[in-house]
Amino acid sequence: MAILVLGGAGYIGSHTVDRLIENGYDVAVVDNLVTGHKAAINSKARFYEGDVRDKDFMNRVFDKEDIEGVIHFAAFSVVPESMEKPLKYFDNNTGGMISLLEVMNAHNVKKIVFSSTAATYGEPKQIPIKETDPQVPTNPYGESKLAMEKIMHWSDVAYGIKFVALRYFNVAGAKPDGSIGEDHHPETHLVPIILQVAAGERDELTIFGDDYDTPDGTNVRDYVHVLDLADAHILALKYLQVGHDSDAFNLGSSTGFSNKQMLDAARDVTGKPIPAKMGPRRAGDPSTLIAASDKARKILGWKPQFDDVHEIIKTAWNWKETHPKGYDDRKGNQ
Ligand code: NAD
Ligand code: UDP
């Protein structure tokens, strides 16, 4: 039986497809390539190009494939864009989940692992953030993902579709052999932007705010390597396969790094000066986000391999140096 990965041409999806195949799974991918790259998909996966919201298309995929479970990455995820275009986010993310669950239910597919986010918590009341803490998003992106969690909950109650919601903190890094990596247009995430400056593609980094209530005044975030994240999805699938009930897990390192510390770490790793300046705060940025991640470790048996941001940045830098233009350097790019 196959695992269907939605958004498998994207950054995290492509690394997860790769890890699933390395672990012997039969994998099918659905992606509309709106932000993903065909060249990122492991060639052993069967690829269906189309939109999760297109029920006719999805029904054809489910008719053709013998699907055991779904891993759902397909979404928009740029916070500032979601502030300007909230309906785009509710349509693609939340609307996509409704269509998907209808198709899953019609085909009697009852397991889903879902990309949720720390953005569902909003401004935390306490650090580290526990899964049971209040979820009060401060932007439409986080709200769209929280709504998806709630829709899955009620679909479990009504139809018995079991889910694991994985709430990622800050994801970074690339497959260490440099064959796949992060390639977003435009890029908005801190680590790839710092590396664009290191590579001479941007003149300087702007750090968004140094007047936060943190040790050096810049935001503090919790970084997790994309392959460790990919492995957590496989553990979550196994968790559902053995019959556990629906649940939610934070995925982070439980260690915080400030934006200034990330810049210093990237300077160490790359040996480049990486010019930087301070800029105003970015709307919607919580001061500090650090995960309590003991639940995933204890219950899923998750053991992250990358516990040092230098190692995480090193793998991202290797991808950047070997693919300066991202997937444009690869045959078959979309
Ligand atoms: P990405 O944009 O690289 O990947 C998303 C993929 O989904 C792309 O390949 C895109 O083409 C596809 N897609 C989007 N809408 C689709 C639709 N309607 N139908 C079919 N395909 C569609 O993003 P990513 O960074 O890999 O993030 C993956 C998931 O993880 C997202 O759901 C995001 O919300 C979540 N997440 C990411 C981070 C992070 O730090 N990158 C943090 C928390 C949560
Ligand atoms: N950031 C920054 N400059 C940039 C991009 C990001 O200072 O050019 C900061 C951002 O304000 C946040 C941190 O880096 O404090 C991580 O941002 P990112 O967008 O990577 O992830 P988020 O925490 O928003 O999910």
XYZ file of C-alpha atoms and ligand atoms in Angstrom:
403
model
C 0.000 0.000 0.000
C 1.118 3.559 -0.667
C 1.592 6.663 1.416
C 0.193 9.728 -0.342
C 2.269 12.865 0.273
C 0.468 16.121 -0.519
C 2.941 18.945 -1.162
C 5.768 16.449 -1.716
C 7.534 18.800 -4.156
C 7.993 21.430 -1.436
C 10.863 21.938 0.964
C 9.782 19.737 3.875
C 7.642 17.428 1.727
C 10.508 16.525 -0.612
C 12.796 15.633 2.308
C 10.028 13.497 3.822
C 9.358 11.708 0.519
C 13.075 10.983 0.330
C 13.190 9.570 3.890
C 10.022 7.497 3.300
C 11.619 5.912 0.216
C 14.888 5.303 2.088
C 12.752 3.504 4.706
C 11.133 1.230 2.099
C 7.722 2.930 1.747
C 5.822 3.039 -1.539
C 5.121 6.744 -2.123
C 2.788 8.784 -4.326
C 3.009 12.587 -4.437
C 0.353 15.200 -5.232
C 1.545 18.762 -5.795
C 0.353 21.656 -7.957
C 3.913 23.087 -8.052
C 2.676 26.499 -6.934
C 5.744 26.802 -4.693
C 7.320 23.360 -5.121
C 9.743 21.901 -7.655
C 9.300 18.753 -9.704
C 13.051 18.176 -9.539
C 12.847 17.928 -5.736
C 10.688 14.783 -5.837
C 12.552 11.497 -5.411
C 12.311 9.705 -8.770
C 11.025 6.520 -7.067
C 7.791 8.317 -6.068
C 4.827 8.462 -8.470
C 3.939 12.092 -9.147
C 0.447 13.493 -9.810
C 0.386 17.173 -10.697
C -2.804 18.819 -9.467
C -4.554 20.737 -6.723
C -5.701 19.283 -3.400
C -8.894 21.364 -3.687
C -9.768 19.723 -7.038
C -11.966 16.838 -5.854
C -12.303 15.224 -9.293
C -8.536 15.106 -9.608
C -8.098 13.841 -6.043
C -10.770 11.156 -6.522
C -8.864 9.906 -9.578
C -5.630 9.722 -7.554
C -7.380 7.842 -4.727
C -9.033 5.482 -7.276
C -5.703 4.712 -8.896
C -3.559 4.348 -5.771
C -4.062 1.908 -2.912
C -3.564 4.517 -0.194
C -2.928 3.549 3.404
C -2.331 7.001 4.824
C -1.840 10.636 3.879
C 0.872 13.118 4.878
C -0.381 16.629 4.234
C 2.159 19.437 3.617
C 0.278 21.277 0.844
C -0.351 24.829 2.044
C 0.675 28.458 1.826
C 2.881 29.474 4.749
C 4.175 33.052 4.461
C 2.942 34.963 7.520
C 3.218 38.566 6.193
C 1.429 37.555 2.982
C -1.356 35.985 5.032
C -1.889 39.335 6.818
C -2.514 40.990 3.442
C -4.382 38.132 1.754
C -6.148 36.149 4.496
C -8.749 34.664 2.150
C -6.016 33.148 -0.051
C -4.811 31.289 3.058
C -8.238 30.132 4.255
C -9.105 29.022 0.725
C -5.964 26.990 0.035
C -5.146 25.742 3.526
C -8.480 25.374 5.288
C -10.539 24.799 2.124
C -7.981 22.242 0.932
C -8.378 20.294 4.173
C -12.177 20.089 3.785
C -11.912 18.717 0.221
C -9.189 16.302 1.253
C -11.119 14.845 4.204
C -14.204 14.383 2.028
C -12.170 12.423 -0.523
C -10.374 10.430 2.183
C -13.674 9.537 3.834
C -15.244 8.527 0.505
C -12.282 6.187 -0.110
C -12.171 4.882 3.452
C -8.648 6.213 4.080
C -8.551 6.911 7.814
C -5.041 8.107 8.684
C -3.514 11.543 8.197
C -0.298 13.168 9.422
C -0.568 16.929 9.200
C 1.922 19.854 9.052
C 0.772 22.182 11.776
C 2.818 25.006 13.202
C 3.963 26.911 16.272
C 2.017 29.811 14.698
C -1.166 28.184 16.052
C -0.060 29.186 19.587
C 0.353 32.915 18.853
C 2.122 34.921 21.587
C 2.932 32.311 24.235
C 2.044 32.845 27.895
C 4.875 30.547 28.988
C 8.116 29.133 27.568
C 8.704 26.349 26.642
C 5.359 25.938 24.879
C 3.446 22.753 25.679
C 0.930 21.057 23.399
C -1.803 21.761 25.940
C -1.122 25.536 25.984
C -3.761 27.883 24.537
C -3.818 28.185 20.760
C -4.519 31.838 19.955
C -2.988 32.646 16.550
C -1.884 36.206 15.823
C -2.071 35.908 12.016
C -4.342 34.348 9.356
C -1.748 31.695 8.467
C -1.753 30.335 12.039
C -5.545 30.662 12.177
C -5.932 28.697 8.926
C -3.777 25.892 10.360
C -5.627 25.881 13.708
C -8.912 25.601 11.795
C -7.426 22.606 9.934
C -6.591 20.935 13.263
C -10.166 21.519 14.459
C -11.692 20.209 11.214
C -9.606 17.044 11.577
C -10.803 16.672 15.171
C -14.482 16.764 14.159
C -13.835 14.463 11.193
C -12.312 12.008 13.636
C -15.415 12.231 15.849
C -17.797 11.803 12.910
C -15.927 9.522 10.488
C -13.106 8.002 12.556
C -10.346 9.640 10.491
C -7.365 9.536 12.853
C -4.790 12.322 12.692
C -1.461 13.369 14.105
C -0.907 17.137 14.024
C 2.816 17.914 14.085
C 3.385 21.498 15.217
C 6.718 22.483 13.721
C 8.857 25.224 15.179
C 11.565 26.695 12.869
C 12.641 24.278 10.184
C 16.045 24.653 8.506
C 18.855 22.700 6.839
C 19.000 20.347 3.869
C 19.827 16.745 3.061
C 23.542 16.568 3.956
C 24.574 15.225 0.507
C 23.282 18.504 -0.979
C 20.905 16.820 -3.445
C 17.749 18.535 -2.162
C 17.234 21.690 -0.121
C 15.190 24.815 0.486
C 14.248 26.914 -2.569
C 11.423 29.405 -2.022
C 10.635 32.406 -4.246
C 10.615 34.877 -2.667
C 12.581 33.548 0.288
C 11.309 34.812 3.652
C 12.988 32.485 6.191
C 15.954 33.633 8.264
C 18.529 30.894 7.560
C 18.283 30.846 3.736
C 18.247 34.665 3.675
C 21.422 34.811 5.796
C 23.025 32.328 3.372
C 21.931 34.415 0.370
C 23.911 37.290 1.927
C 26.863 34.957 2.574
C 26.742 33.916 -1.091
C 26.724 37.543 -2.258
C 23.166 37.399 -3.640
C 21.926 40.041 -1.208
C 23.907 42.979 0.138
C 22.949 42.550 3.774
C 20.618 40.944 6.270
C 18.022 43.084 7.999
C 17.292 41.811 11.505
C 13.670 42.586 12.287
C 13.825 44.306 15.669
C 16.320 44.412 18.553
C 14.000 45.819 21.223
C 12.331 42.570 22.272
C 12.379 41.294 25.837
C 15.128 38.727 25.105
C 18.794 38.541 26.218
C 20.127 40.418 23.144
C 16.876 42.115 22.123
C 16.309 40.021 18.972
C 13.670 37.293 18.554
C 14.456 33.834 19.878
C 13.445 30.768 17.870
C 13.796 26.985 18.147
C 15.433 25.354 15.091
C 14.890 21.801 13.959
C 16.641 20.045 11.050
C 14.406 19.141 8.105
C 15.519 15.490 8.145
C 14.730 15.128 11.842
C 11.338 16.584 11.030
C 10.913 14.116 8.152
C 11.673 11.232 10.511
C 9.008 12.456 12.936
C 6.420 12.038 10.154
C 7.397 8.406 9.688
C 7.102 7.847 13.446
C 3.695 9.557 13.434
C 2.520 7.299 10.610
C 3.647 4.236 12.557
C 1.862 5.596 15.630
C -1.407 5.694 13.684
C -0.709 2.358 11.953
C -0.619 0.555 15.309
C -4.025 1.990 16.207
C -3.335 4.961 18.471
C -5.844 7.757 18.812
C -5.469 11.217 17.262
C -2.964 13.536 18.935
C -0.753 16.619 18.510
C 3.010 16.919 19.044
C 5.453 19.835 19.047
C 8.575 19.342 16.951
C 11.474 21.503 18.094
C 14.847 21.192 19.776
C 13.716 22.808 23.050
C 16.660 25.214 22.694
C 16.317 28.842 21.684
C 18.654 30.848 19.451
C 18.324 34.570 18.906
C 18.467 36.073 15.433
C 21.859 37.579 16.328
C 23.127 34.180 17.500
C 21.963 32.623 14.220
C 23.848 35.292 12.297
C 27.027 34.637 14.324
C 26.666 30.877 13.813
C 26.311 31.397 10.037
C 29.399 33.619 10.019
C 31.319 30.793 11.765
C 30.055 28.109 9.388
C 30.538 30.027 6.128
C 33.641 32.044 7.052
C 31.927 35.031 5.374
C 31.433 38.449 7.016
C 27.616 38.540 6.272
C 26.835 42.255 6.649
C 23.728 42.942 8.754
C 21.736 45.913 9.973
C 18.920 46.373 12.444
C 15.467 47.125 11.073
C 12.012 47.630 12.568
C 9.984 44.756 13.998
C 8.109 42.533 11.525
C 4.345 42.515 12.160
C 3.076 39.440 13.965
C 6.449 38.178 15.286
C 6.200 36.722 18.811
C 9.232 37.558 20.956
C 10.291 33.994 21.834
C 9.128 30.612 20.553
C 10.663 27.525 22.136
C 8.993 24.130 22.073
C 8.545 21.667 24.864
C 9.319 18.641 22.677
C 9.504 15.891 25.308
C 6.075 14.544 24.286
C 7.252 13.628 20.746
C 10.426 12.123 22.181
C 8.582 10.098 24.803
C 5.479 8.975 22.912
C 6.655 8.830 19.292
C 10.232 7.838 20.236
C 11.581 10.799 18.240
C 15.372 11.241 18.515
C 16.588 14.273 16.543
C 20.090 13.740 15.106
C 20.973 17.426 14.637
C 21.174 19.166 18.015
C 23.495 22.021 17.040
C 22.471 24.978 14.866
C 25.984 25.042 13.348
C 25.377 21.546 11.957
C 21.949 22.588 10.672
C 23.373 25.693 8.973
C 26.261 23.623 7.536
C 23.839 21.387 5.624
C 21.912 24.424 4.314
C 25.202 26.054 3.243
C 26.258 22.876 1.423
C 22.977 22.988 -0.563
C 23.455 26.708 -1.248
C 27.050 26.309 -2.432
C 26.261 23.369 -4.712
C 22.968 24.850 -6.039
C 23.398 28.633 -6.066
C 20.255 28.988 -8.178
C 18.313 26.337 -6.260
C 16.467 23.870 -8.474
C 17.210 25.996 -11.555
C 20.501 24.108 -11.483
C 18.703 20.810 -11.861
C 17.334 19.069 -14.886
C 13.532 18.836 -15.048
C 12.977 21.891 -12.869
C 9.561 23.542 -12.801
P 6.626 24.687 0.566
O 5.909 25.878 0.021
O 8.029 24.471 0.159
O 5.792 23.366 0.264
C 4.400 23.330 0.109
C 4.106 22.458 -1.119
O 2.697 22.326 -1.269
C 4.630 23.085 -2.413
O 5.306 22.102 -3.173
C 3.371 23.582 -3.122
O 3.528 23.576 -4.528
C 2.333 22.600 -2.613
N 0.948 23.101 -2.586
C 0.479 24.212 -1.960
N -0.851 24.306 -2.118
C -1.244 23.222 -2.835
C -2.502 22.745 -3.304
N -3.639 23.422 -3.083
N -2.522 21.591 -4.003
C -1.395 20.897 -4.256
N -0.173 21.290 -3.829
C -0.105 22.452 -3.126
O 6.514 24.814 2.159
P 7.362 24.069 3.296
O 8.276 25.067 3.913
O 7.888 22.786 2.798
O 6.201 23.796 4.344
C 5.428 22.601 4.258
C 4.334 22.623 5.297
O 4.913 22.794 6.578
C 3.331 23.761 5.121
O 2.040 23.225 5.331
C 3.692 24.744 6.213
O 2.560 25.413 6.678
C 4.264 23.838 7.285
N 5.255 24.505 8.137
C 6.463 24.932 7.621
C 7.410 25.539 8.461
C 8.753 25.994 7.936
O 9.583 26.488 8.724
N 9.068 25.828 6.647
C 7.114 25.727 9.825
C 5.876 25.297 10.311
C 4.965 24.658 9.470
N 14.051 37.436 10.364
C 14.867 38.531 10.247
N 15.240 38.933 8.993
C 14.831 38.290 7.861
C 13.998 37.140 8.000
C 13.621 36.750 9.275
O 15.252 39.141 11.236
O 15.180 38.727 6.755
C 13.647 36.992 11.724
C 12.142 36.997 11.972
O 11.702 38.289 12.345
C 12.050 35.984 13.111
C 13.173 34.981 12.783
O 14.049 35.656 11.879
O 12.365 36.609 14.329
C 12.677 33.706 12.118
O 11.841 34.095 11.014
P 11.362 33.067 9.914
O 10.558 33.848 8.909
O 12.536 32.295 9.405
O 10.449 32.045 10.709
P 9.177 32.286 11.677
O 9.722 32.349 13.071
O 8.475 33.521 11.229
O 8.367 31.043 11.453
